[in-house]
Coordinates of C-alpha atoms and ligand atoms in Angstrom, one line a residue:
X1352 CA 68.0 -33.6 -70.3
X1353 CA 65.8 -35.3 -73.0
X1354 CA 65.9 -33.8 -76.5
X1355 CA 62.6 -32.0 -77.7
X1356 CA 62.4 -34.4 -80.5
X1357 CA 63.7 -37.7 -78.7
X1358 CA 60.4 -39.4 -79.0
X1359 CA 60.4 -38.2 -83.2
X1360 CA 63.1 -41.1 -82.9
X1361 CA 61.9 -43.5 -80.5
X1362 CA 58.5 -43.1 -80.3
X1363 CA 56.0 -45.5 -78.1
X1364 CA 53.6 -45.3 -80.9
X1365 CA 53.0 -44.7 -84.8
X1366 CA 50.0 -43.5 -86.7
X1367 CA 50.1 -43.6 -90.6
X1368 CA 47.2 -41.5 -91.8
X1369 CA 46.5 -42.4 -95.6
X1370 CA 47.9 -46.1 -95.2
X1371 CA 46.2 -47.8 -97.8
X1372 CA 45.7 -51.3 -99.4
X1373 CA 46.9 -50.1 -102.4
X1374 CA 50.6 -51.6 -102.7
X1375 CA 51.7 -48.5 -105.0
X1376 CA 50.2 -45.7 -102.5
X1377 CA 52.8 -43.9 -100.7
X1378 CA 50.7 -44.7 -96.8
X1379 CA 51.0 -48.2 -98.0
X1380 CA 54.3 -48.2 -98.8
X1381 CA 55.5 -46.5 -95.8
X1382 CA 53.3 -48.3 -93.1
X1383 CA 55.0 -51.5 -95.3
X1384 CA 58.3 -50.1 -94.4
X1385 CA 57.6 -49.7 -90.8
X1386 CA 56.6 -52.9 -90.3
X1387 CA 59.4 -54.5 -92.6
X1388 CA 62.0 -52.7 -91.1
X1389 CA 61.3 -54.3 -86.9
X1390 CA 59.8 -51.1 -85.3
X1391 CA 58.8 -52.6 -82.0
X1392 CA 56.4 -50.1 -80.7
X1393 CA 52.9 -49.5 -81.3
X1394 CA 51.5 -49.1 -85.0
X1395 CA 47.9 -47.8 -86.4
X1396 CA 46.8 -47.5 -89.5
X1397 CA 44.3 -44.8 -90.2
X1398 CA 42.0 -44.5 -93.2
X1399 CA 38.3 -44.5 -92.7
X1400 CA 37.5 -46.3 -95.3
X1401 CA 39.4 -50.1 -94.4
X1402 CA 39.2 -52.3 -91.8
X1403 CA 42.3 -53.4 -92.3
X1404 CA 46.0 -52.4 -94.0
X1405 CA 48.7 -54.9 -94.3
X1406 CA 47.1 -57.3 -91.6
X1407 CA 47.0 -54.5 -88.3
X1408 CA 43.3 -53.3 -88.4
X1409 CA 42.7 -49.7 -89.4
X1410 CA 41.0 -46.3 -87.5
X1411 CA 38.8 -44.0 -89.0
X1412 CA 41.0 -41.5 -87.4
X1413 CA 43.7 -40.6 -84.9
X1414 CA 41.5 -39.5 -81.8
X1415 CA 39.9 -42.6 -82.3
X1416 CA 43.0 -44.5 -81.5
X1417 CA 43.1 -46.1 -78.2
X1418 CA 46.3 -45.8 -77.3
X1419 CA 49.7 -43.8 -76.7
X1420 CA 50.6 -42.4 -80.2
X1421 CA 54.1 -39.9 -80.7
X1422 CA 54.2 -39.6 -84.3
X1423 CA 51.7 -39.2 -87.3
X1424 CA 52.5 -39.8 -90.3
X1425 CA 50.4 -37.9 -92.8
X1426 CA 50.0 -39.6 -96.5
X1427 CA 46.9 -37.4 -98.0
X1428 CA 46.2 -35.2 -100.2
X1429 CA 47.8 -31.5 -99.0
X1430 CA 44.2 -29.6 -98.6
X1431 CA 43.2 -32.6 -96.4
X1432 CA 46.2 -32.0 -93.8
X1433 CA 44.6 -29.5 -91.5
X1434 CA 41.4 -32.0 -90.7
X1435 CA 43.9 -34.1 -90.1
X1436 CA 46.4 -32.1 -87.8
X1437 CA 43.6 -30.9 -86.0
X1438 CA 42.1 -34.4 -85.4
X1439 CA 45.5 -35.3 -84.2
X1440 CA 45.8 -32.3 -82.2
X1441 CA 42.9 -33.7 -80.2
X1442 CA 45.1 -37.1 -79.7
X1443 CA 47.7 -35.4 -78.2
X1444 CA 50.4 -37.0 -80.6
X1445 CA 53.7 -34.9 -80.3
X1446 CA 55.4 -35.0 -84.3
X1447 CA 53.4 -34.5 -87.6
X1448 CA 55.3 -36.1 -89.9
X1449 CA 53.7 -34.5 -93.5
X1450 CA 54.9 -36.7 -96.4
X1451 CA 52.4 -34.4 -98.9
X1452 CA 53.2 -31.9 -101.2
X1453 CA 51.6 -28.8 -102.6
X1454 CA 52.7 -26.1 -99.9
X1455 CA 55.0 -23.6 -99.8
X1456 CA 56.9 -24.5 -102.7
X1457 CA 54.1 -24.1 -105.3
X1458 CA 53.1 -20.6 -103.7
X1459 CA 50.6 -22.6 -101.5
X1460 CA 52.2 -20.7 -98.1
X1461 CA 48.9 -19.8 -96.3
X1462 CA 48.0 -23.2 -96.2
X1463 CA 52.0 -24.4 -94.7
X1464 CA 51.4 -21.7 -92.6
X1465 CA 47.8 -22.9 -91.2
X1466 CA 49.7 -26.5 -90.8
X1467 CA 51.7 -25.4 -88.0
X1468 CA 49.6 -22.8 -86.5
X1469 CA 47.2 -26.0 -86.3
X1470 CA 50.4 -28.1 -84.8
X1471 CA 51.5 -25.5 -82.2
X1472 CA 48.0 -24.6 -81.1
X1473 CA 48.0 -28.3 -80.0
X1474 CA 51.9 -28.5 -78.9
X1475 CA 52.7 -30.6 -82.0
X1476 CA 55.8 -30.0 -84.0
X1477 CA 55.9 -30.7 -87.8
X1478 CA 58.5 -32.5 -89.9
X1479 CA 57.6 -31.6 -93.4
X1480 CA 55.8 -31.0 -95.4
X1481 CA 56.6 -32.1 -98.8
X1482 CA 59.4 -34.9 -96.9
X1483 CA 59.7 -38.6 -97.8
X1484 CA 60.0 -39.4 -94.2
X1485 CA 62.4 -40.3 -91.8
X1486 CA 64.8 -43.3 -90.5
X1487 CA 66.4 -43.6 -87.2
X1488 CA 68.3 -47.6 -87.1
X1489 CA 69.0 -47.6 -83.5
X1490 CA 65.4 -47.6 -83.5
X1491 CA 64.9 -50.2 -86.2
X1492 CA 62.3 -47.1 -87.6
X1493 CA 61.9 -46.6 -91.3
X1494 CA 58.8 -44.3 -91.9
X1495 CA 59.9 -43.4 -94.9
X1496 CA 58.7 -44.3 -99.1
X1497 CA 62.9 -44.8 -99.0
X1498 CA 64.6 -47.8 -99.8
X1499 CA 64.7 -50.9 -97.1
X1500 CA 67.4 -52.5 -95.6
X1501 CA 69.5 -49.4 -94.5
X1502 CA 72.5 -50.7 -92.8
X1503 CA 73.1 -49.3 -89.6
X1504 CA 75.8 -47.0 -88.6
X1505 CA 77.1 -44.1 -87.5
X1506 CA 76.2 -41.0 -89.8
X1507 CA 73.1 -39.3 -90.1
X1508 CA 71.9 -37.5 -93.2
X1509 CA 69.8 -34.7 -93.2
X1510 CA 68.5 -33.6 -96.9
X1511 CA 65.7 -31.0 -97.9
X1512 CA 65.9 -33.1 -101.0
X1513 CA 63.6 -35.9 -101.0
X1514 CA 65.1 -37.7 -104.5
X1515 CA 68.8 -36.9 -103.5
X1516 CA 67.9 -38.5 -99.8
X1517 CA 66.3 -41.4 -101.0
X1518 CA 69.6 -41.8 -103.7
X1519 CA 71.5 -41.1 -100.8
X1520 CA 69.8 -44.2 -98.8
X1521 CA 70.3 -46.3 -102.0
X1522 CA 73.9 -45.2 -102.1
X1523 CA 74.8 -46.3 -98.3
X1524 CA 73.5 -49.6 -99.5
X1525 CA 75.5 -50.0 -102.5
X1526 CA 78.8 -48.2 -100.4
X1527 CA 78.4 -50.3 -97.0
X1528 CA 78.2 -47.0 -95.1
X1529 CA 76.3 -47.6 -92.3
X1530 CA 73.8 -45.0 -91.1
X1531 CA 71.9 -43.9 -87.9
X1532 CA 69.7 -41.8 -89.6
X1533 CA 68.1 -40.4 -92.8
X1534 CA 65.5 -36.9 -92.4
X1535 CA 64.0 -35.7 -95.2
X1536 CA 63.3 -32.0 -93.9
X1537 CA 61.6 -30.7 -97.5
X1538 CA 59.9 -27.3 -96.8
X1539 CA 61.3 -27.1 -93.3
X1540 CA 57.8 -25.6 -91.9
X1541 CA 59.3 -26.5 -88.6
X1542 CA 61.4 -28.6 -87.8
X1543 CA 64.7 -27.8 -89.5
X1544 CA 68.3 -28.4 -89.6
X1545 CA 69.3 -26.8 -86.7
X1546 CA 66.7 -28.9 -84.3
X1547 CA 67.6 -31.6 -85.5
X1548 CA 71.8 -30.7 -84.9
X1549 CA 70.6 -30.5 -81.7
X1550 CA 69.2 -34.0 -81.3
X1551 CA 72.1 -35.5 -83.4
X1552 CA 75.0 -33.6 -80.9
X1553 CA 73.5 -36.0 -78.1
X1554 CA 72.8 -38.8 -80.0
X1555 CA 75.4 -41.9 -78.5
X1556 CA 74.3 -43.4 -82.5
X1557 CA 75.7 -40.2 -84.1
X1558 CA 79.6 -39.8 -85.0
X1559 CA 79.1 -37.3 -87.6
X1560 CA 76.3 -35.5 -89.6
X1561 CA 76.0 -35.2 -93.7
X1562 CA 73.2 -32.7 -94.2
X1563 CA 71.8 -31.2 -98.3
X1564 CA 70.8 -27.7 -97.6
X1565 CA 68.8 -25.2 -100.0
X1566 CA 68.4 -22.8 -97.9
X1567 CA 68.2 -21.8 -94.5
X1568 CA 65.7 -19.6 -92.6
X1569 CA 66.9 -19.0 -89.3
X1570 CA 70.9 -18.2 -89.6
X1571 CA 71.5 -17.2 -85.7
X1572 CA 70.3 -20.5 -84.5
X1573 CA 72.1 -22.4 -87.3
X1574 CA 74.9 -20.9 -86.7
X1575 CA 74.8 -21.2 -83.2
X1576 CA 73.9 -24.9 -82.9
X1577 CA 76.4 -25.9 -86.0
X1578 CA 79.0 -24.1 -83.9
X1579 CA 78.3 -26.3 -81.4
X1580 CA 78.0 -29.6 -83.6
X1581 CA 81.5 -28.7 -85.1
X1582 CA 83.3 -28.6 -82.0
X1583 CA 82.1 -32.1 -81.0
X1584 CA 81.3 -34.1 -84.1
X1585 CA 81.8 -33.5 -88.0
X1586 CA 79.6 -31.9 -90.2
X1587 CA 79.8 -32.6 -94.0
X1588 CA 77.7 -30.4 -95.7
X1589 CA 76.4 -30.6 -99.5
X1590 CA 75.4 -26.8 -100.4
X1591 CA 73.4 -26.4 -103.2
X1592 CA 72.3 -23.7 -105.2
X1593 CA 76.2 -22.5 -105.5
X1594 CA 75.9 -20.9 -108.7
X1595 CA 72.8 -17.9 -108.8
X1596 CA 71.2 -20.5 -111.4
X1597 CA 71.2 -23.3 -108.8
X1598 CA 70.2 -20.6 -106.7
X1599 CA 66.5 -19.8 -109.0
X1600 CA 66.4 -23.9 -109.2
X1601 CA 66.5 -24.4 -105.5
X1602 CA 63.9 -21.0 -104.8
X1603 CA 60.9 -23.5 -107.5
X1604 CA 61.9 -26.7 -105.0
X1605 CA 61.4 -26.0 -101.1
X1606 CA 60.9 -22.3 -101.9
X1607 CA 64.2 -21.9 -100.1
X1608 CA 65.9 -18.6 -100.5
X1609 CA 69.6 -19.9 -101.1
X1610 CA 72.0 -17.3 -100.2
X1611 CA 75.2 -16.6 -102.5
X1612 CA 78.1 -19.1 -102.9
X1613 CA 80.5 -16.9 -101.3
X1614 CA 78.9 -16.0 -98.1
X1615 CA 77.3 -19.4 -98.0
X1616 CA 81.5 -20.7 -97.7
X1617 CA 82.6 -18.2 -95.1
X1618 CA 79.5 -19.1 -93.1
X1619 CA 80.4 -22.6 -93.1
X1620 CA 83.9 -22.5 -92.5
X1621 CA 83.1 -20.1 -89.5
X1622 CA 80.8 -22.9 -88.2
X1623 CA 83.4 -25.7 -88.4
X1624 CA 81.6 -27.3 -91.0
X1625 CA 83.3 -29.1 -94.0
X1626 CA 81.9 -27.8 -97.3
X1627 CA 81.6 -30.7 -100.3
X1628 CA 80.4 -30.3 -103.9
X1629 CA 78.8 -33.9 -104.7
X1630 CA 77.7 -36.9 -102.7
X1631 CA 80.6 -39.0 -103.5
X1632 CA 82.8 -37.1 -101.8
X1633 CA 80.1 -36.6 -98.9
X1634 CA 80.7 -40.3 -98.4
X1635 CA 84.2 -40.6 -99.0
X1636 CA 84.3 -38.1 -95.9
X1637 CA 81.4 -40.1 -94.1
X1638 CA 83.7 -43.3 -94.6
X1639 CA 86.3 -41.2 -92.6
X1640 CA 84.3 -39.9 -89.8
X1641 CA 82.6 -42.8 -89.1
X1642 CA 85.4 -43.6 -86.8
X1643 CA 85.9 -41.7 -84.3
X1644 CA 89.8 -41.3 -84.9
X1645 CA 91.8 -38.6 -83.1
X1646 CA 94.7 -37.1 -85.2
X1647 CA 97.9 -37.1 -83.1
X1648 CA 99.7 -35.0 -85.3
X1649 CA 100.7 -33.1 -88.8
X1650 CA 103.0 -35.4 -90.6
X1651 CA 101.7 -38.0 -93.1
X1652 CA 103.1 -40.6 -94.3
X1653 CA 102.5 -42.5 -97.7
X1654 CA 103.7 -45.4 -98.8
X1655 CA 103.2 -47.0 -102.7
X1656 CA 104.0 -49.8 -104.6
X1657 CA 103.4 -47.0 -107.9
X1658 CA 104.8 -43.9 -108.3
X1659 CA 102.3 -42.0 -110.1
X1660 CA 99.7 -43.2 -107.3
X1661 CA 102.2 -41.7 -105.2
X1662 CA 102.5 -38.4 -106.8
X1663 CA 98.9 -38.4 -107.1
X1664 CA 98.0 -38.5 -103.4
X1665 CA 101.1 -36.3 -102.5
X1666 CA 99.6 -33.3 -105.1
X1667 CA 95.9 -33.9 -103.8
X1668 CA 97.3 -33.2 -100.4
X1669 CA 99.6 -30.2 -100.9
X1670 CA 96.6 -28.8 -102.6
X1671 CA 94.5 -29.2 -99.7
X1672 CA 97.7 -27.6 -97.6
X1673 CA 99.5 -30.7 -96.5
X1674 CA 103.1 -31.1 -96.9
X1675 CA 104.8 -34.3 -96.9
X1676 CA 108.2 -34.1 -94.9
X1677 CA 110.9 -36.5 -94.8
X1678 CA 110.5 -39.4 -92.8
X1679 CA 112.4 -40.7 -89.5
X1680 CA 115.8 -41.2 -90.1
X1681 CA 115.3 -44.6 -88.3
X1682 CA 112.3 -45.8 -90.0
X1683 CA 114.1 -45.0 -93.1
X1684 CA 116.8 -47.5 -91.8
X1685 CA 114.4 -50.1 -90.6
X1686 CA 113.2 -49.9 -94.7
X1687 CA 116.3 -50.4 -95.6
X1688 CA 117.2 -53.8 -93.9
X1689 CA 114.3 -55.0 -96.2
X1690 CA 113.3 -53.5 -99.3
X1691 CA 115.7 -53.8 -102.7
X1692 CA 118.1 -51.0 -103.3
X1693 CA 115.6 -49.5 -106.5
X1694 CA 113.3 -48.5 -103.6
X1695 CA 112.4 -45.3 -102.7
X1696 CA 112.6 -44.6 -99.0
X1697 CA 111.7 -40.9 -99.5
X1698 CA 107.8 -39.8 -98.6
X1699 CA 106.1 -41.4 -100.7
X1700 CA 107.6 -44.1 -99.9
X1701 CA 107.6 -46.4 -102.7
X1702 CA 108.4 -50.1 -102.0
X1703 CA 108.2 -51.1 -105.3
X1704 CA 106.0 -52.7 -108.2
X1705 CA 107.3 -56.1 -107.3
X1706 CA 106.5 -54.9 -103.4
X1707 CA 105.0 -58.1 -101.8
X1708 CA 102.7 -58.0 -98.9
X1709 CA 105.1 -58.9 -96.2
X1710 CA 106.5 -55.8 -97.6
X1711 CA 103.3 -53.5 -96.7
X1712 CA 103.2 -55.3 -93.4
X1713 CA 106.3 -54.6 -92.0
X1714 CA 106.7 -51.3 -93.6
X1715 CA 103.0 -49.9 -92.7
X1716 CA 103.5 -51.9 -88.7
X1717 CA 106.7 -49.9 -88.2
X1718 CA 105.0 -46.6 -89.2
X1719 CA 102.6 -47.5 -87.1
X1720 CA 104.3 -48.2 -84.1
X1721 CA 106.8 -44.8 -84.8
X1722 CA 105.8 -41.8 -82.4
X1723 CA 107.0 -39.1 -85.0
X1724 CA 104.6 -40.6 -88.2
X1725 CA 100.8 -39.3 -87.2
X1726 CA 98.5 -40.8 -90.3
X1727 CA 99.2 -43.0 -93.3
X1728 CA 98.1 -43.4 -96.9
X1729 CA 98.5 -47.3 -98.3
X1730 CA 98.3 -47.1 -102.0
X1731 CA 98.2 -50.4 -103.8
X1732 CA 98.2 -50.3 -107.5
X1733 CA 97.3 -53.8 -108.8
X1734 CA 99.8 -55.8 -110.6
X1735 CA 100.2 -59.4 -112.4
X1736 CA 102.8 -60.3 -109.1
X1737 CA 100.5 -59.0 -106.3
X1738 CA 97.3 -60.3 -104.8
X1739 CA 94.7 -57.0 -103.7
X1740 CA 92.7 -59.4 -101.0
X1741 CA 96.6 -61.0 -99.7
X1742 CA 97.9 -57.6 -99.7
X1743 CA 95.0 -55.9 -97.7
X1744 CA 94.8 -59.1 -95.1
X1745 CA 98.7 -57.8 -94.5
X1746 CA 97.5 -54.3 -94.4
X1747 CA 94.5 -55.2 -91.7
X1748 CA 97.1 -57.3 -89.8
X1749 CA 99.1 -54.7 -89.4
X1750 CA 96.5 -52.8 -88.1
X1751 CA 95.2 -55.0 -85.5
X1752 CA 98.3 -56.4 -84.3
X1753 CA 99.4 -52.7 -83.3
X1754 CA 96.1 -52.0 -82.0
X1755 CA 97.5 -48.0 -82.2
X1756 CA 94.6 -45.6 -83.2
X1757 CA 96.2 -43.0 -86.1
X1758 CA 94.6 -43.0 -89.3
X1759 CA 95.1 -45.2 -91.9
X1760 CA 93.7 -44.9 -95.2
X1761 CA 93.8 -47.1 -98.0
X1762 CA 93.9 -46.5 -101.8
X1763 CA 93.8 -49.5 -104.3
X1764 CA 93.6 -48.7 -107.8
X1765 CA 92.7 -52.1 -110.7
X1766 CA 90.0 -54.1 -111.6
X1767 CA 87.9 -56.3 -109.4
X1768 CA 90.1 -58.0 -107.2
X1769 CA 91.4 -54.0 -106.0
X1770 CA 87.2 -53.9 -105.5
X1771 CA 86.7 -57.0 -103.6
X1772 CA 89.8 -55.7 -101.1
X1773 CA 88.0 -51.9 -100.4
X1774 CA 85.0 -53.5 -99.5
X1775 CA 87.1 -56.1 -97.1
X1776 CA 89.1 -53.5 -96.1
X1777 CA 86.3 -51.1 -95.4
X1778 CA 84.7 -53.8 -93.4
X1779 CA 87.7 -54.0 -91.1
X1780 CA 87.3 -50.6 -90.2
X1781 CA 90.0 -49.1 -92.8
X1782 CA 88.6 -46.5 -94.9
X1783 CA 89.5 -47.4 -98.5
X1784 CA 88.9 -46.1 -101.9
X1785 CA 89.3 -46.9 -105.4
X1786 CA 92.1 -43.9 -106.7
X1787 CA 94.7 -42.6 -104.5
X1788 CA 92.8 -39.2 -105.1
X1789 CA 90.1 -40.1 -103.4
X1790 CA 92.2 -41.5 -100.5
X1791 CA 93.9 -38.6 -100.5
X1792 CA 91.2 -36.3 -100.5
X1793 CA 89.2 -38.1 -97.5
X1794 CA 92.5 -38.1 -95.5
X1795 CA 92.9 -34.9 -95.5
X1796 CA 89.3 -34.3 -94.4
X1797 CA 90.5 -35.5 -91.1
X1798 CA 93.1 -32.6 -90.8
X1799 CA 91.2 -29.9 -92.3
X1800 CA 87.8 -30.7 -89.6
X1801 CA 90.9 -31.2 -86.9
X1802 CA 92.1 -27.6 -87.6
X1803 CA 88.5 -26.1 -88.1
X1804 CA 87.4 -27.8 -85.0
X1805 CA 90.1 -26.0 -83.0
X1806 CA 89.2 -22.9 -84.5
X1807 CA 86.1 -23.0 -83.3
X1808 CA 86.9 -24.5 -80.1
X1809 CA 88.8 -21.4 -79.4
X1810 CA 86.4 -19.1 -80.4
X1811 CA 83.4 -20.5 -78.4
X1812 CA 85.5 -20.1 -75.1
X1813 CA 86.1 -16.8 -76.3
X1814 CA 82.5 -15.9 -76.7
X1815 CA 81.6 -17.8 -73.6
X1816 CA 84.0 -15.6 -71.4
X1817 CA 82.8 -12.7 -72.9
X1818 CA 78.8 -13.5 -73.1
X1819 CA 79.1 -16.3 -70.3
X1820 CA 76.8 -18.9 -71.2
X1821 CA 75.6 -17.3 -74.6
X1822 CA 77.5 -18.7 -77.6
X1823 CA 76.0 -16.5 -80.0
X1824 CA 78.7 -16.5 -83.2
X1825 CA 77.3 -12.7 -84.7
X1826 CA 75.2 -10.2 -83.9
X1827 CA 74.6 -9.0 -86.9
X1828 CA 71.3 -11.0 -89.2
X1829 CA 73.6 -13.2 -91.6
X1830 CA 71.8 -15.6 -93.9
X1831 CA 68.0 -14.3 -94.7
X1832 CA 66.3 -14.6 -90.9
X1833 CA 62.9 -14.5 -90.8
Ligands
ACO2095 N1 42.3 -39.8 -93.0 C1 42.8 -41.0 -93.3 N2 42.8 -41.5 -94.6 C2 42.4 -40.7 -95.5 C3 41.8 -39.4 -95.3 C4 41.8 -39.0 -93.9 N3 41.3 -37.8 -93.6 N4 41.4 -38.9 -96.4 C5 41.7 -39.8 -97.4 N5 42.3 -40.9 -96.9 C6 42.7 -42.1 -97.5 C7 42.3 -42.2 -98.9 O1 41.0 -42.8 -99.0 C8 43.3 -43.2 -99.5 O2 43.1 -44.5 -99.1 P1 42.5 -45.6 -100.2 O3 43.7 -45.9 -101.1 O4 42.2 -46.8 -99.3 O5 41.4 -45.0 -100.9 C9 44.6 -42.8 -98.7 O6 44.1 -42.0 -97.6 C10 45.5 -41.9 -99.6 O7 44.8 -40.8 -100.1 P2 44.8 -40.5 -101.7 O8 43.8 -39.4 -101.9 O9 44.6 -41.8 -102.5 O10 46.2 -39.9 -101.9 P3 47.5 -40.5 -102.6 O11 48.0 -41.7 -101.8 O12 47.3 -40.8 -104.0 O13 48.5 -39.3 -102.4 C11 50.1 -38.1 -101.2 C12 48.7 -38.7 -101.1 C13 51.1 -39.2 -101.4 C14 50.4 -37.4 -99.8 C15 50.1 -37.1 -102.4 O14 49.1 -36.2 -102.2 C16 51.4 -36.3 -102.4 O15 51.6 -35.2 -101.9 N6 52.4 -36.9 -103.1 C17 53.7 -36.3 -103.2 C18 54.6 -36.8 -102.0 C19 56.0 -36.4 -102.2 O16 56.5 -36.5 -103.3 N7 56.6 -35.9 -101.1 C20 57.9 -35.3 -101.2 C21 59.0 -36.3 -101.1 S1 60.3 -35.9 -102.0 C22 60.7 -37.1 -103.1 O17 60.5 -38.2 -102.7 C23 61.1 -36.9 -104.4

């Protein structure tokens, strides 16, 4: 069945109501975007007061649009949005899309509320207000005053922060993550989090959800519809308004009501979902997921050509509750037909400063290729008598020639050169990162969503036996319903 909001994404038609000539207006700048970024349906500028906007000629309004239009955009001043929903209403458009502010988060709720009484008289659903848009790649669709050029991918961002989603679009550039889609949801009117879950579940595009939340309205259905997410794809979610001050800051932004820190954690670990402080681990985790590896097992396996990069990654893990154990006897043996008598053959493994790169290769091919190692951790630490790019070509070899899907992650701590190699490594479809923190960190993201997906696995067949098709979590109201 199609998705309620599967033409918000692929629309037949665009309206941009408030696209202007002037290059610094936000209807110019968006309307530029769509254009810029290959949208190949229908787009109409609306302002009654050009002929024309950025060479397509221009409407005096929406119902005077001859032709099939989806989604509005809506750049104009907030008290002029209900002329223009109910104009729109009259075109029989399907998304409002309201970039403006000056609703519900200055006190101005009568008027939000008016919005989407307007919308749903006419069947319309809003996005908004107070959004910078939305991007969806597989769509080539940027309606947003966001940065260009998103590269496309596999992780969709939902933020009710418009300056931390636009940072967020800047980052993915400046990261390489790849991205299938950016909503800005801002005051969450109507559309919120958990419709849009709902879209992202189905979406072939989708391999895992980051999502900014201030606060959410309707906890059953989030609940309910993360529940669901969780079991199938990740969800990384950056909570804020942790601390009761972030809490009051949040309240003056969308007007969300952000519920404490500690029931805030137990709801999301109930729902599957992985909880984050900052966006740089957000992406470290995205960089991880983006891949849609399964984890055959618990026992990791790291192998170093520096100690302290080993001991680093081996505490980051037991503090995120995973133990190294011992490895094979026989992959120890196979080591040990190669690597100089200083080596370490313990886990970490450490193969040496001196190690070279035939050294990685053969040592990271064999784990590879060994039934009883499930995931490994390549740390590199840069040296005058090793090469970062030579020793992650042997790393990416290793890789491909096995062709066996457990995860590898990389680590490669120095200057440039170590740089260079995460981005080439990254490229080739190995997650790497610049400490051996880090890499620990997002490796263990892969077994803490494995054991949280279970977890909810099991207790969604529970609830289904019991409530057949219902997969209601509680029944008890948990995070400020309406
Ligand atoms: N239909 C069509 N066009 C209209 C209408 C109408 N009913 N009424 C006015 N217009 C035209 C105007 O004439 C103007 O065109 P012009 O430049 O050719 O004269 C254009 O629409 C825009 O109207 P302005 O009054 O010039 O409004 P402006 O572009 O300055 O601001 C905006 C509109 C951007 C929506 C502003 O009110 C606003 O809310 N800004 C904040 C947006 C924001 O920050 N959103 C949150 C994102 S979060 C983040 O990014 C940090």
């Amino acid at each position: 069945m199609e998705s309620e909001l599967y033409r918000l994404f692929y629309p037949r038609g665009i309206a941009v109501v408030g696209a202007s000539k002037n290059p610094s207006k936000i209807g110019h700048i968006v309307l530029k975007n769509i254009l810029d970024g290959g949208y190949k349906g229908r787009v109409y500028p609306v302002n009654p007061t050009a002929e024309s906007v950025l060479g397509l000629p221009c409407y005096p309004s929406v119902s005077s649009i001859n032709g099939e239009v989806d989604v509005v955009i809506v750049s104009v001043p907030a008290d002029k949005t209900i002329e223009v929903a109910e104009d729109v209403g009259r075109a029989g458009a399907q998304f409002l899309v309201v970039l403006s502010s000056g609703f519900k988060e200055v006190g101005n709720k009568e008027l939000e509320e008016r919005l989407v009484q307007v919308a749903r008289k006419n069947g319309m659903r809003v996005l908004g207000p107070n959004i910078f848009g939305y991007v969806y790649t597989p769509a080539k669709l940027n309606a947003s005053f966001g940065p260009p050029n998103l590269l496309p991918g596999k992780i969709a961002f939902i933020t009710q922060s418009g300056a931390l989603g636009i940072a967020l679009m800047g980052y993915s550039i400046v990261e390489e993550i790849g991205v299938s889609s950016v909503v800005s949801v801002g005051n969450k009117a109507d559309i919120d989090d958990a419709d849009l879950l709902s879209f992202f579940l189905n979406d072939p595009n989708t391999q895992a959800v980051i999502m900014y939340i201030e606060g959410i309205s309707d906890g059953r259905k989030f609940l309910d519809i993360a529940s669901e997410f969780s079991a199938r794809k990740p969800i990384i979610t950056i909570k804020a308004g942790r601390t009761e001050f972030g809490a009051k800051a949040a309240a003056s932004h969308t007007g969300s009501l952000s519920s404490g820190p500690i029931l805030w954690e137990g709801v999301l670990r109930q729902v599957g979902a992985l909880q984050v402080k900052d966006v740089q681990t957000a992406f470290d985790y995205a960089r991880i997921f983006e891949r849609n590896i399964k984890l055959p097992g618990p026992n990791v396996l790291v192998i170093t050509n520096g100690g302290g990069a080993g001991v680093q990654a081996t505490d980051t893990l037991a503090e995120r509750g995973i133990r190294l154990s011992e490895p094979p006897k026989d992959y120890v043996d196979y080591l040990r037909t190669f690597l100089p008598p200083y080596a370490s053959t313990r886990n970490p493994v450490d193969i040496t400063g001196g190690a070279s790169d035939e050294y990685y290769y053969l040592a990271l091919r064999k784990a590879l290729e060994h039934e009883e190692i499930h995931s490994i951790l390549v740390l590199y630490c840069q040296t005058m008598t090793t090469n970062p790019m030579k020793t992650a070509e042997a790393i990416i070899k290793a890789v491909q020639e096995t062709d066996i899907k457990k995860p590898v992650v990389a680590g490669f701590v120095g200057g440039p050169e170590s740089k260079e190699a995460i981005s080439y490594l990254s490229r080739a479809g190995i997650p790497a990162y610049p400490t051996p923190e880090r890499a620990a960190e997002a490796l263990s993201a892969i077994y803490l969503y494995s054991k949280r997906r279970s977890v909810v696995e099991t207790r969604l067949a529970y609830l289904k036996t019991l409530y057949g098709k219902s997969q209601r979590l509680v029944e008890t109201k948990i995070i400020g319903e309406k």
